[in-house]
PDB file of C-alpha atoms in Angstrom:
ATOM      1  CA  MET A   1       0.100   0.087  -0.050  1.00 50.00           C
ATOM      2  CA  GLU A   2       1.481   3.433  -0.966  1.00 57.00           C
ATOM      3  CA  THR A   3       1.914   6.340   1.642  1.00 71.00           C
ATOM      4  CA  ILE A   4      -1.584   8.152   2.209  1.00 78.00           C
ATOM      5  CA  ARG A   5      -1.452  11.404   0.116  1.00 81.00           C
ATOM      6  CA  SER A   6      -2.630  14.601   1.655  1.00 82.00           C
ATOM      7  CA  GLU A   7      -5.735  14.691  -0.548  1.00 84.00           C
ATOM      8  CA  ASP A   8      -6.608  11.261   0.457  1.00 85.00           C
ATOM      9  CA  LEU A   9      -5.939  12.063   4.067  1.00 85.00           C
ATOM     10  CA  ALA A  10      -8.477  15.040   3.883  1.00 85.00           C
ATOM     11  CA  LEU A  11     -11.128  12.851   2.312  1.00 88.00           C
ATOM     12  CA  LEU A  12     -10.811  10.309   4.971  1.00 87.00           C
ATOM     13  CA  ARG A  13     -10.823  12.851   7.664  1.00 84.00           C
ATOM     14  CA  HIS A  14     -14.168  14.265   6.192  1.00 86.00           C
ATOM     15  CA  VAL A  15     -15.902  10.825   5.866  1.00 88.00           C
ATOM     16  CA  VAL A  16     -14.722   9.942   9.360  1.00 84.00           C
ATOM     17  CA  ARG A  17     -16.185  12.998  10.843  1.00 79.00           C
ATOM     18  CA  ARG A  18     -19.516  12.462   9.236  1.00 83.00           C
ATOM     19  CA  LEU A  19     -19.811   9.022  10.115  1.00 83.00           C
ATOM     20  CA  THR A  20     -18.425   8.949  13.686  1.00 74.00           C
ATOM     21  CA  GLY A  21     -17.924  12.567  14.865  1.00 68.00           C
ATOM     22  CA  ILE A  22     -14.290  11.825  15.474  1.00 71.00           C
ATOM     23  CA  ASP A  23     -12.188  14.795  14.129  1.00 71.00           C
ATOM     24  CA  LEU A  24      -8.943  13.212  12.757  1.00 75.00           C
ATOM     25  CA  SER A  25      -7.420  16.852  12.294  1.00 71.00           C
ATOM     26  CA  TYR A  26      -6.673  16.889  15.937  1.00 66.00           C
ATOM     27  CA  TYR A  27      -4.210  14.133  15.763  1.00 71.00           C
ATOM     28  CA  LYS A  28      -0.513  14.371  14.870  1.00 70.00           C
ATOM     29  CA  GLU A  29      -0.201  13.443  11.147  1.00 76.00           C
ATOM     30  CA  ASN A  30       2.604  10.985  10.953  1.00 76.00           C
ATOM     31  CA  GLN A  31       0.893   8.921  13.717  1.00 71.00           C
ATOM     32  CA  LEU A  32      -2.425   9.281  12.010  1.00 77.00           C
ATOM     33  CA  ARG A  33      -0.733   7.721   8.852  1.00 81.00           C
ATOM     34  CA  ARG A  34       0.964   4.864  10.440  1.00 77.00           C
ATOM     35  CA  ARG A  35      -2.268   3.874  12.350  1.00 77.00           C
ATOM     36  CA  LEU A  36      -4.635   4.319   9.440  1.00 82.00           C
ATOM     37  CA  HIS A  37      -2.122   2.215   7.166  1.00 81.00           C
ATOM     38  CA  PHE A  38      -2.606  -0.719   9.505  1.00 78.00           C
ATOM     39  CA  ILE A  39      -6.338  -0.329  10.044  1.00 84.00           C
ATOM     40  CA  MET A  40      -6.627  -0.210   6.302  1.00 86.00           C
ATOM     41  CA  LEU A  41      -4.616  -3.296   5.670  1.00 84.00           C
ATOM     42  CA  ARG A  42      -6.776  -5.174   8.224  1.00 82.00           C
ATOM     43  CA  ALA A  43      -9.870  -4.345   6.288  1.00 87.00           C
ATOM     44  CA  GLY A  44      -8.223  -5.663   3.082  1.00 88.00           C
ATOM     45  CA  ALA A  45      -8.508  -1.929   1.427  1.00 89.00           C
ATOM     46  CA  ARG A  46      -6.037  -1.187  -1.421  1.00 85.00           C
ATOM     47  CA  ASP A  47      -6.150   2.513  -1.155  1.00 87.00           C
ATOM     48  CA  VAL A  48      -8.150   5.328   0.665  1.00 88.00           C
ATOM     49  CA  ALA A  49     -11.043   5.315  -1.914  1.00 89.00           C
ATOM     50  CA  GLU A  50     -11.656   1.469  -1.516  1.00 91.00           C
ATOM     51  CA  TYR A  51     -11.488   2.066   2.590  1.00 91.00           C
ATOM     52  CA  VAL A  52     -13.902   4.947   2.252  1.00 91.00           C
ATOM     53  CA  ARG A  53     -16.320   2.657   0.373  1.00 91.00           C
ATOM     54  CA  LEU A  54     -15.992   0.213   3.174  1.00 92.00           C
ATOM     55  CA  LEU A  55     -16.544   2.544   5.988  1.00 91.00           C
ATOM     56  CA  GLU A  56     -19.871   3.792   4.313  1.00 91.00           C
ATOM     57  CA  THR A  57     -21.147   0.311   3.401  1.00 92.00           C
ATOM     58  CA  ARG A  58     -19.893  -2.246   5.814  1.00 91.00           C
ATOM     59  CA  PRO A  59     -20.940  -1.460   9.536  1.00 87.00           C
ATOM     60  CA  GLU A  60     -18.123  -4.034  10.770  1.00 87.00           C
ATOM     61  CA  VAL A  61     -15.435  -2.065   9.147  1.00 88.00           C
ATOM     62  CA  LEU A  62     -16.625   1.168  10.610  1.00 86.00           C
ATOM     63  CA  GLU A  63     -16.844  -0.328  14.096  1.00 79.00           C
ATOM     64  CA  ASP A  64     -13.348  -1.790  13.521  1.00 78.00           C
ATOM     65  CA  PHE A  65     -12.055   1.543  12.642  1.00 81.00           C
ATOM     66  CA  LYS A  66     -13.590   3.054  15.974  1.00 73.00           C
ATOM     67  CA  ASN A  67     -12.134   0.204  18.005  1.00 65.00           C
ATOM     68  CA  ARG A  68      -8.933   0.177  16.578  1.00 66.00           C
ATOM     69  CA  PHE A  69      -8.490   4.093  16.575  1.00 63.00           C
ATOM     70  CA  ALA A  70      -9.003   4.402  20.140  1.00 58.00           C
ATOM     71  CA  ILE A  71      -6.160   3.830  22.468  1.00 54.00           C
ATOM     72  CA  ASN A  72      -7.210   1.190  24.952  1.00 51.00           C
ATOM     73  CA  VAL A  73      -4.858   0.837  27.870  1.00 54.00           C
ATOM     74  CA  SER A  74      -6.465  -1.684  30.066  1.00 67.00           C
ATOM     75  CA  GLU A  75      -4.477  -2.304  33.203  1.00 86.00           C
ATOM     76  CA  PHE A  76      -5.587  -1.616  36.871  1.00 95.00           C
ATOM     77  CA  PHE A  77      -3.139   0.550  38.689  1.00 94.00           C
ATOM     78  CA  ARG A  78      -1.028   1.368  35.935  1.00 89.00           C
ATOM     79  CA  ASN A  79       2.042   3.351  37.277  1.00 89.00           C
ATOM     80  CA  PRO A  80       1.602   2.306  40.940  1.00 91.00           C
ATOM     81  CA  GLU A  81       3.979   4.947  42.094  1.00 93.00           C
ATOM     82  CA  ARG A  82       1.506   7.553  40.813  1.00 93.00           C
ATOM     83  CA  PHE A  83      -1.333   6.027  42.610  1.00 96.00           C
ATOM     84  CA  GLU A  84       0.738   6.210  45.764  1.00 95.00           C
ATOM     85  CA  ASP A  85       1.259   9.979  45.094  1.00 96.00           C
ATOM     86  CA  LEU A  86      -2.432  10.325  44.666  1.00 97.00           C
ATOM     87  CA  ARG A  87      -2.949   8.466  48.086  1.00 97.00           C
ATOM     88  CA  GLN A  88      -0.458  10.015  49.919  1.00 96.00           C
ATOM     89  CA  ARG A  89      -0.443  13.676  48.657  1.00 96.00           C
ATOM     90  CA  VAL A  90      -3.248  14.508  46.377  1.00 97.00           C
ATOM     91  CA  LEU A  91      -6.324  12.860  47.735  1.00 97.00           C
ATOM     92  CA  PRO A  92      -5.817  14.231  51.343  1.00 96.00           C
ATOM     93  CA  GLU A  93      -5.490  17.734  50.215  1.00 95.00           C
ATOM     94  CA  ILE A  94      -8.557  17.312  47.847  1.00 96.00           C
ATOM     95  CA  LEU A  95     -10.701  15.800  50.492  1.00 94.00           C
ATOM     96  CA  SER A  96      -9.846  18.548  52.965  1.00 91.00           C
ATOM     97  CA  GLY A  97     -11.824  21.175  50.674  1.00 86.00           C
ATOM     98  CA  GLY A  98     -14.677  21.061  48.086  1.00 82.00           C
ATOM     99  CA  GLY A  99     -18.260  20.257  48.297  1.00 89.00           C
ATOM    100  CA  PRO A 100     -20.203  17.343  50.104  1.00 94.00           C
ATOM    101  CA  VAL A 101     -19.576  14.764  47.245  1.00 96.00           C
ATOM    102  CA  LEU A 102     -16.052  14.067  45.993  1.00 97.00           C
ATOM    103  CA  ARG A 103     -16.308  14.280  42.098  1.00 98.00           C
ATOM    104  CA  ILE A 104     -13.953  12.818  39.850  1.00 98.00           C
ATOM    105  CA  TRP A 105     -13.660  12.827  36.076  1.00 98.00           C
ATOM    106  CA  SER A 106     -11.693  10.011  34.255  1.00 97.00           C
ATOM    107  CA  ALA A 107     -11.416  11.285  30.606  1.00 96.00           C
ATOM    108  CA  GLY A 108     -10.345   8.786  27.961  1.00 91.00           C
ATOM    109  CA  CYS A 109     -11.233   6.096  30.566  1.00 92.00           C
ATOM    110  CA  SER A 110     -11.211   3.164  27.759  1.00 88.00           C
ATOM    111  CA  VAL A 111     -12.432   0.085  29.551  1.00 91.00           C
ATOM    112  CA  GLY A 112     -12.823   1.565  33.082  1.00 94.00           C
ATOM    113  CA  SER A 113      -9.801   0.113  34.558  1.00 94.00           C
ATOM    114  CA  GLU A 114      -8.514   3.501  35.860  1.00 95.00           C
ATOM    115  CA  ALA A 115     -11.749   4.529  37.123  1.00 97.00           C
ATOM    116  CA  TYR A 116     -12.269   1.618  39.009  1.00 98.00           C
ATOM    117  CA  SER A 117      -8.674   1.615  40.297  1.00 97.00           C
ATOM    118  CA  ILE A 118      -9.503   4.942  41.841  1.00 98.00           C
ATOM    119  CA  ALA A 119     -12.673   3.760  43.284  1.00 98.00           C
ATOM    120  CA  ILE A 120     -10.689   0.881  44.927  1.00 98.00           C
ATOM    121  CA  LEU A 121      -8.076   3.304  46.113  1.00 98.00           C
ATOM    122  CA  LEU A 122     -10.845   5.404  47.831  1.00 98.00           C
ATOM    123  CA  GLU A 123     -12.374   2.409  49.588  1.00 97.00           C
ATOM    124  CA  GLU A 124      -9.069   1.283  50.924  1.00 97.00           C
ATOM    125  CA  MET A 125      -8.445   4.698  52.132  1.00 97.00           C
ATOM    126  CA  GLY A 126     -11.667   4.477  54.057  1.00 96.00           C
ATOM    127  CA  VAL A 127     -12.867   7.945  52.568  1.00 95.00           C
ATOM    128  CA  LYS A 128     -16.326   8.809  54.151  1.00 92.00           C
ATOM    129  CA  LYS A 129     -17.213  11.514  51.866  1.00 94.00           C
ATOM    130  CA  PRO A 130     -19.619   9.997  48.966  1.00 96.00           C
ATOM    131  CA  TYR A 131     -17.762  10.131  45.831  1.00 97.00           C
ATOM    132  CA  ARG A 132     -18.887   9.912  42.093  1.00 96.00           C
ATOM    133  CA  ILE A 133     -16.561   9.040  39.156  1.00 98.00           C
ATOM    134  CA  TRP A 134     -17.503  10.193  35.509  1.00 98.00           C
ATOM    135  CA  ALA A 135     -15.830   7.859  33.109  1.00 97.00           C
ATOM    136  CA  THR A 136     -15.782   8.915  29.563  1.00 96.00           C
ATOM    137  CA  ASP A 137     -14.471   7.802  25.999  1.00 92.00           C
ATOM    138  CA  ILE A 138     -15.384   8.032  22.372  1.00 86.00           C
ATOM    139  CA  ASP A 139     -15.177   4.159  22.124  1.00 84.00           C
ATOM    140  CA  ASP A 140     -18.528   2.926  22.820  1.00 86.00           C
ATOM    141  CA  ASP A 141     -17.341  -0.664  22.951  1.00 83.00           C
ATOM    142  CA  ALA A 142     -14.829   0.073  25.491  1.00 87.00           C
ATOM    143  CA  LEU A 143     -17.380   2.112  27.578  1.00 93.00           C
ATOM    144  CA  GLU A 144     -19.730  -1.033  27.359  1.00 93.00           C
ATOM    145  CA  GLN A 145     -17.073  -3.359  28.879  1.00 92.00           C
ATOM    146  CA  GLY A 146     -16.384  -0.828  31.525  1.00 95.00           C
ATOM    147  CA  ARG A 147     -20.189  -0.929  32.324  1.00 97.00           C
ATOM    148  CA  ARG A 148     -19.903  -4.765  32.507  1.00 96.00           C
ATOM    149  CA  GLY A 149     -16.884  -4.480  34.750  1.00 96.00           C
ATOM    150  CA  VAL A 150     -15.656  -7.927  33.446  1.00 95.00           C
ATOM    151  CA  TYR A 151     -11.635  -8.150  33.066  1.00 93.00           C
ATOM    152  CA  VAL A 152      -9.438 -10.969  32.250  1.00 89.00           C
ATOM    153  CA  GLU A 153      -6.557 -11.715  34.803  1.00 88.00           C
ATOM    154  CA  GLN A 154      -3.838  -9.908  32.874  1.00 83.00           C
ATOM    155  CA  TYR A 155      -5.385  -6.555  33.537  1.00 89.00           C
ATOM    156  CA  LEU A 156      -5.068  -7.172  37.358  1.00 92.00           C
ATOM    157  CA  GLY A 157      -1.379  -7.870  37.935  1.00 90.00           C
ATOM    158  CA  ASN A 158      -0.958  -4.695  40.081  1.00 92.00           C
ATOM    159  CA  VAL A 159      -4.063  -5.407  42.123  1.00 94.00           C
ATOM    160  CA  PRO A 160      -3.013  -6.450  45.768  1.00 93.00           C
ATOM    161  CA  PRO A 161      -4.265  -9.934  46.453  1.00 93.00           C
ATOM    162  CA  GLU A 162      -6.563  -8.637  49.381  1.00 95.00           C
ATOM    163  CA  CYS A 163      -8.104  -5.999  47.048  1.00 96.00           C
ATOM    164  CA  LEU A 164      -8.954  -8.768  44.492  1.00 95.00           C
ATOM    165  CA  ALA A 165     -10.704 -10.498  47.051  1.00 96.00           C
ATOM    166  CA  ARG A 166     -12.535  -7.436  48.272  1.00 96.00           C
ATOM    167  CA  TYR A 167     -13.587  -5.851  45.041  1.00 97.00           C
ATOM    168  CA  PHE A 168     -13.969  -8.713  42.423  1.00 97.00           C
ATOM    169  CA  GLU A 169     -15.784 -12.001  42.008  1.00 96.00           C
ATOM    170  CA  ARG A 170     -13.885 -14.660  40.178  1.00 94.00           C
ATOM    171  CA  LEU A 171     -16.300 -15.951  37.307  1.00 94.00           C
ATOM    172  CA  ASP A 172     -16.589 -19.530  36.031  1.00 93.00           C
ATOM    173  CA  ASP A 173     -14.475 -18.721  32.923  1.00 91.00           C
ATOM    174  CA  GLY A 174     -11.696 -17.428  34.811  1.00 91.00           C
ATOM    175  CA  ARG A 175     -12.421 -13.817  34.361  1.00 93.00           C
ATOM    176  CA  PHE A 176     -12.873 -11.211  37.268  1.00 96.00           C
ATOM    177  CA  GLN A 177     -16.116  -8.912  37.674  1.00 97.00           C
ATOM    178  CA  ILE A 178     -16.010  -5.670  39.707  1.00 97.00           C
ATOM    179  CA  ALA A 179     -18.308  -5.768  42.755  1.00 97.00           C
ATOM    180  CA  PRO A 180     -21.742  -4.375  42.145  1.00 96.00           C
ATOM    181  CA  PHE A 181     -21.279  -1.676  45.009  1.00 95.00           C
ATOM    182  CA  LEU A 182     -18.168  -0.581  43.502  1.00 96.00           C
ATOM    183  CA  LYS A 183     -19.784  -0.415  39.865  1.00 96.00           C
ATOM    184  CA  LYS A 184     -22.441   2.010  41.034  1.00 95.00           C
ATOM    185  CA  ARG A 185     -19.753   4.543  41.913  1.00 96.00           C
ATOM    186  CA  VAL A 186     -18.724   4.888  38.395  1.00 98.00           C
ATOM    187  CA  VAL A 187     -20.758   6.344  35.507  1.00 98.00           C
ATOM    188  CA  PHE A 188     -19.823   5.555  31.972  1.00 98.00           C
ATOM    189  CA  GLU A 189     -20.791   8.077  29.354  1.00 97.00           C
ATOM    190  CA  HIS A 190     -19.709   8.816  25.481  1.00 94.00           C
ATOM    191  CA  HIS A 191     -18.056  12.049  25.307  1.00 94.00           C
ATOM    192  CA  ASP A 192     -15.611  13.707  23.045  1.00 91.00           C
ATOM    193  CA  LEU A 193     -12.960  15.618  25.099  1.00 91.00           C
ATOM    194  CA  LEU A 194     -12.473  18.269  22.302  1.00 89.00           C
ATOM    195  CA  GLN A 195     -15.842  18.988  21.246  1.00 89.00           C
ATOM    196  CA  ASP A 196     -18.704  17.848  23.890  1.00 93.00           C
ATOM    197  CA  PRO A 197     -19.563  20.176  27.023  1.00 93.00           C
ATOM    198  CA  VAL A 198     -18.660  19.445  30.445  1.00 95.00           C
ATOM    199  CA  ARG A 199     -21.513  20.352  32.935  1.00 91.00           C
ATOM    200  CA  GLU A 200     -19.972  19.838  36.087  1.00 94.00           C
ATOM    201  CA  VAL A 201     -16.877  21.139  38.059  1.00 96.00           C
ATOM    202  CA  PHE A 202     -14.591  18.197  39.503  1.00 98.00           C
ATOM    203  CA  ASP A 203     -12.143  17.797  42.452  1.00 97.00           C
ATOM    204  CA  LEU A 204      -9.933  15.587  40.347  1.00 98.00           C
ATOM    205  CA  VAL A 205      -9.682  15.134  36.715  1.00 98.00           C
ATOM    206  CA  VAL A 206      -7.749  12.196  35.198  1.00 97.00           C
ATOM    207  CA  CYS A 207      -6.564  12.318  31.560  1.00 95.00           C
ATOM    208  CA  ARG A 208      -3.522  10.167  31.092  1.00 91.00           C
ATOM    209  CA  ASN A 209      -1.589   9.341  27.869  1.00 82.00           C
ATOM    210  CA  VAL A 210      -4.691  10.780  25.808  1.00 84.00           C
ATOM    211  CA  VAL A 211      -3.499  14.208  24.640  1.00 84.00           C
ATOM    212  CA  ILE A 212       0.036  12.833  23.530  1.00 76.00           C
ATOM    213  CA  TYR A 213      -1.651  11.887  20.089  1.00 72.00           C
ATOM    214  CA  PHE A 214      -3.006  15.243  19.717  1.00 82.00           C
ATOM    215  CA  GLU A 215      -1.473  18.094  17.590  1.00 81.00           C
ATOM    216  CA  ASP A 216      -0.093  20.987  19.471  1.00 84.00           C
ATOM    217  CA  ARG A 217      -3.462  23.211  18.932  1.00 87.00           C
ATOM    218  CA  ALA A 218      -5.720  20.397  20.134  1.00 87.00           C
ATOM    219  CA  LYS A 219      -3.494  19.923  23.257  1.00 89.00           C
ATOM    220  CA  GLU A 220      -4.217  23.595  24.188  1.00 92.00           C
ATOM    221  CA  VAL A 221      -7.881  23.016  23.468  1.00 93.00           C
ATOM    222  CA  ALA A 222      -7.613  19.702  25.828  1.00 93.00           C
ATOM    223  CA  PHE A 223      -5.784  21.156  28.583  1.00 95.00           C
ATOM    224  CA  ARG A 224      -8.034  24.426  28.777  1.00 96.00           C
ATOM    225  CA  ARG A 225     -10.972  22.286  28.905  1.00 96.00           C
ATOM    226  CA  LEU A 226      -9.738  19.881  31.454  1.00 97.00           C
ATOM    227  CA  SER A 227      -8.599  22.980  33.522  1.00 97.00           C
ATOM    228  CA  GLU A 228     -12.077  24.695  33.111  1.00 96.00           C
ATOM    229  CA  ALA A 229     -13.587  21.433  34.600  1.00 97.00           C
ATOM    230  CA  LEU A 230     -11.771  21.784  37.884  1.00 97.00           C
ATOM    231  CA  ARG A 231     -12.731  23.863  40.879  1.00 96.00           C
ATOM    232  CA  VAL A 232     -10.045  25.983  42.463  1.00 96.00           C
ATOM    233  CA  GLY A 233      -7.688  23.661  44.276  1.00 95.00           C
ATOM    234  CA  GLY A 234      -8.598  20.476  42.281  1.00 97.00           C
ATOM    235  CA  TYR A 235      -6.019  18.456  40.623  1.00 98.00           C
ATOM    236  CA  LEU A 236      -5.284  17.447  37.240  1.00 98.00           C
ATOM    237  CA  TRP A 237      -3.458  14.206  36.718  1.00 97.00           C
ATOM    238  CA  ILE A 238      -1.842  13.522  33.277  1.00 94.00           C
ATOM    239  CA  GLY A 239      -0.072  10.626  31.676  1.00 88.00           C
ATOM    240  CA  SER A 240       3.873   9.894  32.479  1.00 81.00           C
ATOM    241  CA  THR A 241       4.460  10.519  28.614  1.00 77.00           C
ATOM    242  CA  GLU A 242       2.971  14.017  28.740  1.00 85.00           C
ATOM    243  CA  ARG A 243       3.906  17.360  30.065  1.00 87.00           C
ATOM    244  CA  ILE A 244       2.286  20.788  30.031  1.00 93.00           C
ATOM    245  CA  ALA A 245       4.834  23.334  28.895  1.00 88.00           C
ATOM    246  CA  ASN A 246       3.192  26.299  30.227  1.00 92.00           C
ATOM    247  CA  PRO A 247       0.788  25.315  33.052  1.00 95.00           C
ATOM    248  CA  GLY A 248       0.193  28.837  34.088  1.00 95.00           C
ATOM    249  CA  ASN A 249      -1.406  29.561  30.912  1.00 94.00           C
ATOM    250  CA  PHE A 250      -4.232  27.173  31.964  1.00 96.00           C
ATOM    251  CA  GLY A 251      -4.594  28.408  35.418  1.00 96.00           C
ATOM    252  CA  LEU A 252      -2.597  25.251  36.578  1.00 97.00           C
ATOM    253  CA  ARG A 253       0.558  24.797  38.926  1.00 96.00           C
ATOM    254  CA  TYR A 254       2.855  21.857  38.814  1.00 96.00           C
ATOM    255  CA  VAL A 255       2.728  20.372  42.016  1.00 95.00           C
ATOM    256  CA  LEU A 256       4.152  16.766  41.668  1.00 94.00           C
ATOM    257  CA  PRO A 257       5.331  14.801  38.645  1.00 92.00           C
ATOM    258  CA  PHE A 258       2.282  14.553  36.288  1.00 94.00           C
ATOM    259  CA  PHE A 259      -0.179  16.278  38.812  1.00 97.00           C
ATOM    260  CA  TYR A 260      -0.943  20.134  38.500  1.00 97.00           C
ATOM    261  CA  ARG A 261      -3.199  22.074  40.936  1.00 97.00           C
ATOM    262  CA  LYS A 262      -5.914  24.696  39.635  1.00 97.00           C
ATOM    263  CA  GLU A 263      -4.927  27.942  41.019  1.00 94.00           C
ATOM    264  CA  GLY A 264      -7.098  30.796  41.642  1.00 80.00           C
ATOM    265  CA  LYS A 265      -9.065  32.610  44.250  1.00 58.00           C
ATOM    266  CA  GLY A 266     -12.091  31.368  46.342  1.00 40.00           C
TER     267      GLY A 266
END
């Protein structure tokens, strides 16, 4: 397959936006070309024109595109040292302020591993304040898996055995299901970080290893929206492959590796 030409890429962006609502212009072009090349090969398309026809006429190809395009990292307590920072430093400060309910947004949540990891951490800390976790993504299949809360053992390598016993049920097929009481704490919803409105203000916003795939202008949009979703004194947690070059431009202050605090009055 030849390299995707700029005019073909423009056509594909237009078709994908029309069919899925996903705006590919926000993504880095070189990474986009590589990923599209792989996805088109999977579909058996010889060129962009043929792939566009498949997207428009074969629902399974369109569904495969959406699933393959989304980056689904599916590991509980990914980067455990960051969860320790969250437990020791960030959450105690957050819990000392804010409203009567602790509100957390897991943006780009994939299959929900991260959102449930935070819920488990809160339970292990014995947090008395009610909490709610809003878990969002553009991948509807990933969201549905999150709602089911069923995971294979490979996702759970970082989960301590006592937590595995308390918060999961082992199913007959060897998979593990999140406990019902914990599942109720997490609300999964389709949401595009760059386009859809956010109607709440949060104490903690988690968006890890999502904006790394964005062009610079899209990164600015994302960081501004993530910051605007935080209350003053709230925290933004980003991925270990990301950094905010000028956090002050977004009303944020660097506090710990990959954690930023929302600054302001009140």
